Short mmCIF file of C-alpha atoms and ligand atoms in Angstrom, two decimals:
data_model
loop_
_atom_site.label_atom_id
_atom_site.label_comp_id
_atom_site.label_asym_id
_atom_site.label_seq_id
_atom_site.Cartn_x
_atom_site.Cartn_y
_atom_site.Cartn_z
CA UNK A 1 102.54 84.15 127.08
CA UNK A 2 99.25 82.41 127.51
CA UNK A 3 98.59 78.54 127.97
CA UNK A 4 99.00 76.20 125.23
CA UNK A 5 95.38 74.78 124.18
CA UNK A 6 95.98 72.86 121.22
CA UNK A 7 99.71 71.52 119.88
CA UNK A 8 100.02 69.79 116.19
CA UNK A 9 103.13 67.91 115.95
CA UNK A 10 104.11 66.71 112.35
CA UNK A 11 100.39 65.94 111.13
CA UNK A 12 99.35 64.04 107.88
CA UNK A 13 96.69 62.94 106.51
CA UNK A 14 95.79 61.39 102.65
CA UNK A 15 92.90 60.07 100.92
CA UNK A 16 92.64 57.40 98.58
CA UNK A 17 91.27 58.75 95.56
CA UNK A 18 90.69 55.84 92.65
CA UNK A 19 93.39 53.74 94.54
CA UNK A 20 95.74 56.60 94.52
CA UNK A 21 97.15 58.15 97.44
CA UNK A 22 96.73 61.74 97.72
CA UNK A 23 98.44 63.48 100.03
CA UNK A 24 96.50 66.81 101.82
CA UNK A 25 98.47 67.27 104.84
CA UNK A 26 102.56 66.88 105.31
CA UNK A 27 104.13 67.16 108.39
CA UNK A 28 102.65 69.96 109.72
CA UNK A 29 103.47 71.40 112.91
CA UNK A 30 101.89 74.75 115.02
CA UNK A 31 100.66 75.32 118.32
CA UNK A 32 97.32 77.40 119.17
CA UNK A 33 97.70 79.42 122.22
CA UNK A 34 94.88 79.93 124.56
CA UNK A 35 93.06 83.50 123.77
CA UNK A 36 94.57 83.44 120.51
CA UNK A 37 93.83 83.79 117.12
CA UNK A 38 95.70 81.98 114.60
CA UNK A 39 95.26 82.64 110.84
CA UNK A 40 95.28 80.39 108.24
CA UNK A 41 96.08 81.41 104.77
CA UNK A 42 96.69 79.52 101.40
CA UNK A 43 95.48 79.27 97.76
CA UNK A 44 92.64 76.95 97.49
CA UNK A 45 93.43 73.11 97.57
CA UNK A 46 96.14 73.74 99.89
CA UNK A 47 94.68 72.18 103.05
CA UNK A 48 93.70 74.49 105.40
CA UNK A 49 90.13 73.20 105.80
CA UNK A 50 91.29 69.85 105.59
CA UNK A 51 93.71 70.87 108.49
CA UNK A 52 91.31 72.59 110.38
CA UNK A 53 88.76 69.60 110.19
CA UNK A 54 91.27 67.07 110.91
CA UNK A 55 91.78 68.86 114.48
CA UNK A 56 88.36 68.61 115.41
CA UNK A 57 88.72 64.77 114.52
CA UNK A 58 85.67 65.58 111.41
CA UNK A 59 88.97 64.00 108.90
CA UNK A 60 90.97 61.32 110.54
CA UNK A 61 94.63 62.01 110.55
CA UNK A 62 97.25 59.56 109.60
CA UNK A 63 100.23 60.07 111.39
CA UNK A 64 101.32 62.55 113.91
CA UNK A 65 99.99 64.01 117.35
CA UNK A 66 97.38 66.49 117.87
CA UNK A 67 97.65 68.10 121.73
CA UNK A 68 94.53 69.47 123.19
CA UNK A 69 95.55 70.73 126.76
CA UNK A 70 97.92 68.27 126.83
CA UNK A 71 96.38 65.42 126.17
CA UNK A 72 96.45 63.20 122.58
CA UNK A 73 93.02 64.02 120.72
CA UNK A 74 92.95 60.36 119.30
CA UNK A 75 93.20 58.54 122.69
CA UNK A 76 90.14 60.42 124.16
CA UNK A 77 87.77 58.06 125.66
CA UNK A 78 83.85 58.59 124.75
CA UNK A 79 83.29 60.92 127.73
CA UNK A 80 86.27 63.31 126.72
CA UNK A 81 85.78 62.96 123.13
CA UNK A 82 82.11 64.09 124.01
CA UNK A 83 83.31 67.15 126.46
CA UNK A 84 85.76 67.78 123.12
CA UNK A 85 83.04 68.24 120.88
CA UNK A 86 81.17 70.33 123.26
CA UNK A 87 84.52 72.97 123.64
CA UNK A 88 85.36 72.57 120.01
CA UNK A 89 82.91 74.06 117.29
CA UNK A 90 83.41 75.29 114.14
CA UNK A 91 81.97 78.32 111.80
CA UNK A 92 80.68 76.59 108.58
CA UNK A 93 81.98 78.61 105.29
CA UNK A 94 78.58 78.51 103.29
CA UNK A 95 75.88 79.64 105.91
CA UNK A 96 73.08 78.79 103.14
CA UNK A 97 73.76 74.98 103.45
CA UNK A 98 74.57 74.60 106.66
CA UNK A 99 71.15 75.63 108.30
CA UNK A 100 68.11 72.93 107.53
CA UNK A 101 65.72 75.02 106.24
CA UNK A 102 63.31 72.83 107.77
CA UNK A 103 64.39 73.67 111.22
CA UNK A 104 63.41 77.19 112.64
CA UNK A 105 66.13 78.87 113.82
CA UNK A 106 65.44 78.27 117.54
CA UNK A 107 65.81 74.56 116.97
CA UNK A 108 68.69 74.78 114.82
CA UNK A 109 70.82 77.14 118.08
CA UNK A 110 69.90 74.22 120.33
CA UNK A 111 70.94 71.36 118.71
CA UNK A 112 74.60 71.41 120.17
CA UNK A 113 72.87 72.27 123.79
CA UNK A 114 71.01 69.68 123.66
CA UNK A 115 73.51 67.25 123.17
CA UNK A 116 75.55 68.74 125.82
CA UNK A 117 73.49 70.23 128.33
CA UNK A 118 70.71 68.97 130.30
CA UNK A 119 68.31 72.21 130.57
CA UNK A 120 64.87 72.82 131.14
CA UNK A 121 63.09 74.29 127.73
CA UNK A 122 62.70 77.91 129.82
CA UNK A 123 66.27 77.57 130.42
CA UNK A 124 66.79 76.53 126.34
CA UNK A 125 64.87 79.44 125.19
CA UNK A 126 65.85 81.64 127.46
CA UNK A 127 69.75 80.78 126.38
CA UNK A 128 68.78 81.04 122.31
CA UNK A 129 67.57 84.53 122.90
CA UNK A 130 70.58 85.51 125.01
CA UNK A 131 72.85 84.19 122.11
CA UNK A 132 70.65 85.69 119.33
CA UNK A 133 70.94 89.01 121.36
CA UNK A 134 74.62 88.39 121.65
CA UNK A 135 75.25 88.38 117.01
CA UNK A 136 73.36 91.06 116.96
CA UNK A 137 69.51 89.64 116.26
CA UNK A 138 66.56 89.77 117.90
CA UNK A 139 64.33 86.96 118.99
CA UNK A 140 61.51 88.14 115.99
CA UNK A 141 64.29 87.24 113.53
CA UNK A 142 62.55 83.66 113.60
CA UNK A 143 59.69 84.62 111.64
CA UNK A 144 62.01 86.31 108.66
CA UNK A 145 63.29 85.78 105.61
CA UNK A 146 67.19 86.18 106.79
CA UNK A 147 69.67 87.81 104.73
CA UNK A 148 73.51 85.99 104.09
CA UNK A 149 74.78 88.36 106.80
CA UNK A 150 72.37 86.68 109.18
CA UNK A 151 72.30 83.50 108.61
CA UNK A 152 75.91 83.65 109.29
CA UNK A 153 75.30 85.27 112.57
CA UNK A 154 73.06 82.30 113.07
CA UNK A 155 75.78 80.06 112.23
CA UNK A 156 77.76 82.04 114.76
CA UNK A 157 74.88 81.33 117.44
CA UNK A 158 74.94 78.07 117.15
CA UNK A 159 78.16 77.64 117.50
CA UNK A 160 78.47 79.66 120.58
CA UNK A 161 75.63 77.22 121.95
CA UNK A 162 77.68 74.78 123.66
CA UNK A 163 80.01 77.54 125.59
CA UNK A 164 83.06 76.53 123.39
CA UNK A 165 86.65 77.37 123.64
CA UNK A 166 88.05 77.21 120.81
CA UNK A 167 86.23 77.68 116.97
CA UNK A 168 87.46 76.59 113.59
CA UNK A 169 86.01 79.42 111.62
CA UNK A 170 86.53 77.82 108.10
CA UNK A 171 86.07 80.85 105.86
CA UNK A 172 83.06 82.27 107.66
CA UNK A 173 82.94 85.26 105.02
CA UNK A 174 83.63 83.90 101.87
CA UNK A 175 79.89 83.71 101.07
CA UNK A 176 78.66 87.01 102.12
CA UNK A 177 78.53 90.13 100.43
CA UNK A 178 81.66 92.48 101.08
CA UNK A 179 79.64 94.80 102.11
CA UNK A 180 79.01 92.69 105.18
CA UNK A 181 82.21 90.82 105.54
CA UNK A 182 83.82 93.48 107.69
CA UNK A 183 80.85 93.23 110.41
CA UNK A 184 81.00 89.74 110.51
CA UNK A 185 84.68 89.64 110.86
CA UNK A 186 84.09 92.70 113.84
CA UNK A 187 81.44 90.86 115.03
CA UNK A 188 83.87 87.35 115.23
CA UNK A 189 86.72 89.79 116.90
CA UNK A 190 84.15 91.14 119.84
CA UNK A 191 82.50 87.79 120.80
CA UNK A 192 86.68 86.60 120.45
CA UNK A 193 87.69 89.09 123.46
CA UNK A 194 84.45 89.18 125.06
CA UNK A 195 84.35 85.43 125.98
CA UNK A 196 87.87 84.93 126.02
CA UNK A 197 87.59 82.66 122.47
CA UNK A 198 90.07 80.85 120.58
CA UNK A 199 90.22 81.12 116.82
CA UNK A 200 91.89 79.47 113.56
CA UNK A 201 90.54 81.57 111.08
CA UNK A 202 90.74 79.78 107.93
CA UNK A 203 90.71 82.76 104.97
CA UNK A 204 91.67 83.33 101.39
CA UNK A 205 90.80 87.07 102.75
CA UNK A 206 94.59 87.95 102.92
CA UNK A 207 93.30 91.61 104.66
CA UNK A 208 90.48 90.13 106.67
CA UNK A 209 93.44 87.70 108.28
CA UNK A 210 95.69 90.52 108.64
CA UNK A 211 92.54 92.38 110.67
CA UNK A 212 91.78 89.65 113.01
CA UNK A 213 94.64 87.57 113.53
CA UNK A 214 97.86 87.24 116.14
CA UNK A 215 99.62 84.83 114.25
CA UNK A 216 99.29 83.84 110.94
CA UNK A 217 100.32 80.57 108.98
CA UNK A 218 100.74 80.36 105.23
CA UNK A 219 100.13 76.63 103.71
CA UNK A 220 101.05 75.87 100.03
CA UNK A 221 101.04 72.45 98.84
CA UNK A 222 99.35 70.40 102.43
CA UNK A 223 102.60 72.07 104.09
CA UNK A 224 103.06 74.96 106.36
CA UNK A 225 105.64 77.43 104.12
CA UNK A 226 105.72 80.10 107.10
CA UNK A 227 104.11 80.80 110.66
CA UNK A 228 104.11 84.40 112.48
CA UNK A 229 103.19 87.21 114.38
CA UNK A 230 100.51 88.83 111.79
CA UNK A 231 102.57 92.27 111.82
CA UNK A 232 106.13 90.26 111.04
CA UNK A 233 104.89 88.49 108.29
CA UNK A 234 102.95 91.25 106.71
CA UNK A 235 105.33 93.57 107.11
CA UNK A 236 108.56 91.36 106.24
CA UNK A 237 107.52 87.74 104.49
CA UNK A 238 110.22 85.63 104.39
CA UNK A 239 109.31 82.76 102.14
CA UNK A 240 108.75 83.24 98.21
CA UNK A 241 105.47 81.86 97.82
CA UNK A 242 104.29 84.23 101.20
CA UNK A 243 105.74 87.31 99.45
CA UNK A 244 104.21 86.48 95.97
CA UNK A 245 100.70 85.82 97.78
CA UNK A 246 100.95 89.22 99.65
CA UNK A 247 101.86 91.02 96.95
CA UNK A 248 98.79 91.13 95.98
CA UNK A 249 97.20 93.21 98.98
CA UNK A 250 96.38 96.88 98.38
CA UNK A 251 98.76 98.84 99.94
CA UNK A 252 96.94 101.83 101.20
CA UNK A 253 100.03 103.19 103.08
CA UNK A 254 101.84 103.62 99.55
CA UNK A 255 101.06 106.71 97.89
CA UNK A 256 99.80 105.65 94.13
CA UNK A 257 99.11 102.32 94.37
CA UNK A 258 100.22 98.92 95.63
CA UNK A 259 103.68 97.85 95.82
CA UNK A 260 105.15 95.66 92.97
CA UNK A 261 103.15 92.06 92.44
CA UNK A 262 104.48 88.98 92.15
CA UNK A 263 102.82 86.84 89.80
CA UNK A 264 103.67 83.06 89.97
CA UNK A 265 104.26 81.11 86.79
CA UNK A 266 102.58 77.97 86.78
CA UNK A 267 99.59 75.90 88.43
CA UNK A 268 99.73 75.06 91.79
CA UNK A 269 100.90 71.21 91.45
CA UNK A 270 98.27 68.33 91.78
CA UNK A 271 98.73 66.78 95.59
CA UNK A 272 98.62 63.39 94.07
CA UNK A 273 101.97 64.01 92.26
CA UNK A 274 103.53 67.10 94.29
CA UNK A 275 107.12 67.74 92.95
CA UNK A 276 110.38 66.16 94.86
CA UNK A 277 111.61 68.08 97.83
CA UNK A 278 110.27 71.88 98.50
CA UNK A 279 106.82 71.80 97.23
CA UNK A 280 106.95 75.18 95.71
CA UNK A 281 109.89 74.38 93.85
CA UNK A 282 108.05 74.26 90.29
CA UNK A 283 106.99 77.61 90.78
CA UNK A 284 109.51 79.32 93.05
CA UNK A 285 111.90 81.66 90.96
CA UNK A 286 114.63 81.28 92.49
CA UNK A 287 114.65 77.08 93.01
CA UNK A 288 118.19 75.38 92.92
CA UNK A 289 118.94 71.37 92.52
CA UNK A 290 119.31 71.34 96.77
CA UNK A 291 115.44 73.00 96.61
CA UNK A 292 114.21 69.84 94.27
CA UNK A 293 116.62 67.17 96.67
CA UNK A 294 115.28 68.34 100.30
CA UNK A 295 112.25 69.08 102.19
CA UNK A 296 113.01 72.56 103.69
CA UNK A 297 111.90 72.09 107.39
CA UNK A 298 110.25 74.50 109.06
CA UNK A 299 112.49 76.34 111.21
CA UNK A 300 112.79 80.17 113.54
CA UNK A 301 115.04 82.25 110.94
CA UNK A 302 114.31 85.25 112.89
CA UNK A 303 112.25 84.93 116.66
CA UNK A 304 108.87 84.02 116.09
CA UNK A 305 109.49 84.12 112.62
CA UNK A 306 109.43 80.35 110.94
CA UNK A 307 110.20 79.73 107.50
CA UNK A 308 110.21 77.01 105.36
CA UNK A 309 113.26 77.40 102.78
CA UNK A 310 116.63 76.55 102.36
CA UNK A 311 117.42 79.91 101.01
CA UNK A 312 115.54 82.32 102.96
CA UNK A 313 118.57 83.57 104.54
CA UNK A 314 120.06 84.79 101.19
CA UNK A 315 116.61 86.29 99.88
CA UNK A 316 115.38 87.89 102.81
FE1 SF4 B 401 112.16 78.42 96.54
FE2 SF4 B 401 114.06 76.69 97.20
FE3 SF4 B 401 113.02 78.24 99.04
FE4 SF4 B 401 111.59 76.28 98.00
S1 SF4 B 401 113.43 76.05 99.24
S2 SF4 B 401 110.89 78.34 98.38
S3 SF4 B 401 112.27 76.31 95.90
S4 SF4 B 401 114.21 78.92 97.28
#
């Protein structure tokens, strides 16, 4: 098993919004392993951006520990919190806003190396060419009109620039064409074993998570509902909300079509007035008074296999 690099113990974190408290993250609790990639899946609104942001230290957290190597992310002093954000990066979702279109796209993969690094501009070039080689461009890319597909692999570039260890790739291919997603993705899991990266992959891409991932976590609600090896919990979801989300995949092993879907009655619940107890117990068919009374914790049903219900035992 390979080295812990990042450990979230019990993490929340609200906003005020118009003097109300709304709740995005509850208790949530994972570790990253070094080498890894750790999915992240969940309807939208359900947190996983806000919890991948909020490790980085881009959302402040209110209660609870995040672990990077060991050490308490919040009680960094300005020269760690520096070498932090030099190891940490993140993939931005939209590639179209997240390059300045007044920058040329040199500029734009040295930002983060300059911050960081102290290099001659021979030794700057030299590196964005190296990197632009390494998505798949060419240096001549500069003078073009880029495509979606590019631009991400720009916004790959850069954040390669400061030699990182771990990315938060916050749904790097929700903008692109699905005609390119797949290379993108392949082009994510190369650099990922190639320079010994670690990933959260933060996806509503329930396949493209499935493709890249070790371990995958399912989040309804600002709260982790299930966390395991990608193979267990595709193959065998324990929690209700997991198997009505995956129901929903294609099943190309099944001859004449997908298996039977799930649909879910109801909205997903406003986080400013989530209901009493399990979180997914307005929607959840089979919810009893002990599933409105109590929090389910999070806890190993089967060995690396965590689930987040107080019946999972009986429905699995
Ligand atoms: Fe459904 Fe109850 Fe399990 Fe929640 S704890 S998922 S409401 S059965």
């Amino acid at each position: 098993m390979a080295e812990t690099l990042l450990e979230v113990r019990h993490l929340n974190a609200f906003y005020r919004n118009r003097g109300r408290r709304q709740q995005i993250l509850h208790d949530v609790s994972f570790t990253i392993h070094e080498g890894e990639v750790l999915g992240l899946v969940g309807e939208s609104g359900c947190g996983k951006t806000t919890c991948g942001r909020t490790l980085l230290g881009v959302y402040p957290k209110t209660a609870g520990s995040i672990l990077y190597e060991g050490q308490e992310t919040s009680g960094l002093n300005k020269q760690q919190r520096k070498l932090f954000k030099r190891r940490n990066q993140m993939i931005f979702q939209d590639p179209y806003s997240c390059l300045d279109p007044r920058m040329t796209i040199g500029s734009i993969i040295q930002e983060g190396m300059n911050v960081h690094f102290t290099l001659s501009p021979e030794q700057r070039n030299q590196k964005v060419v190296e990197l632009l080689y390494k998505v798949g461009l060419t240096p001549d890319f500069a003078s073009h009109e880029l495509s979606g597909g590019q631009r991400q692999r720009i916004g790959i570039a850069r954040a390669l620039a400061t030699d990182p260890d771990f990315i938060v790739c916050d749904e790097p291919i929700a903008a692109l064409d699905v005609s390119i997603q797949a290379q993108v993705v392949n082009l994510m899991i190369d650099l990922q074993q190639e320079m010994g990266l670690t990933y959260l992959f933060i996806s509503h891409d329930l396949s493209m998570v499935r493709h890249i991932s070790d371990r995958v976590g399912v989040m309804y609600l600002g709260a982790l509902a299930e966390l395991s090896d990608a193979s267990l919990i595709y193959e065998k979801p324990l929690h209700p909300y997991t198997k009505a989300l995956f129901s929903a995949i294609p099943d190309a092993s099944r001859r004449g079509g997908s298996k039977e879907r799930v649909r879910l009655q109801g909205e997903i619940p406003s986080p400013i007035d989530p209901p009493p107890g399990c979180k997914f117990s307005s929607r959840c068919p089979y919810a009893q008074e002990l599933c409105r009374q109590q929090t389910p914790e999070l806890r190993e049903l089967e060995p690396r296999h965590f689930v987040a219900c107080h019946l999972a035992e009986k429905l699995s």
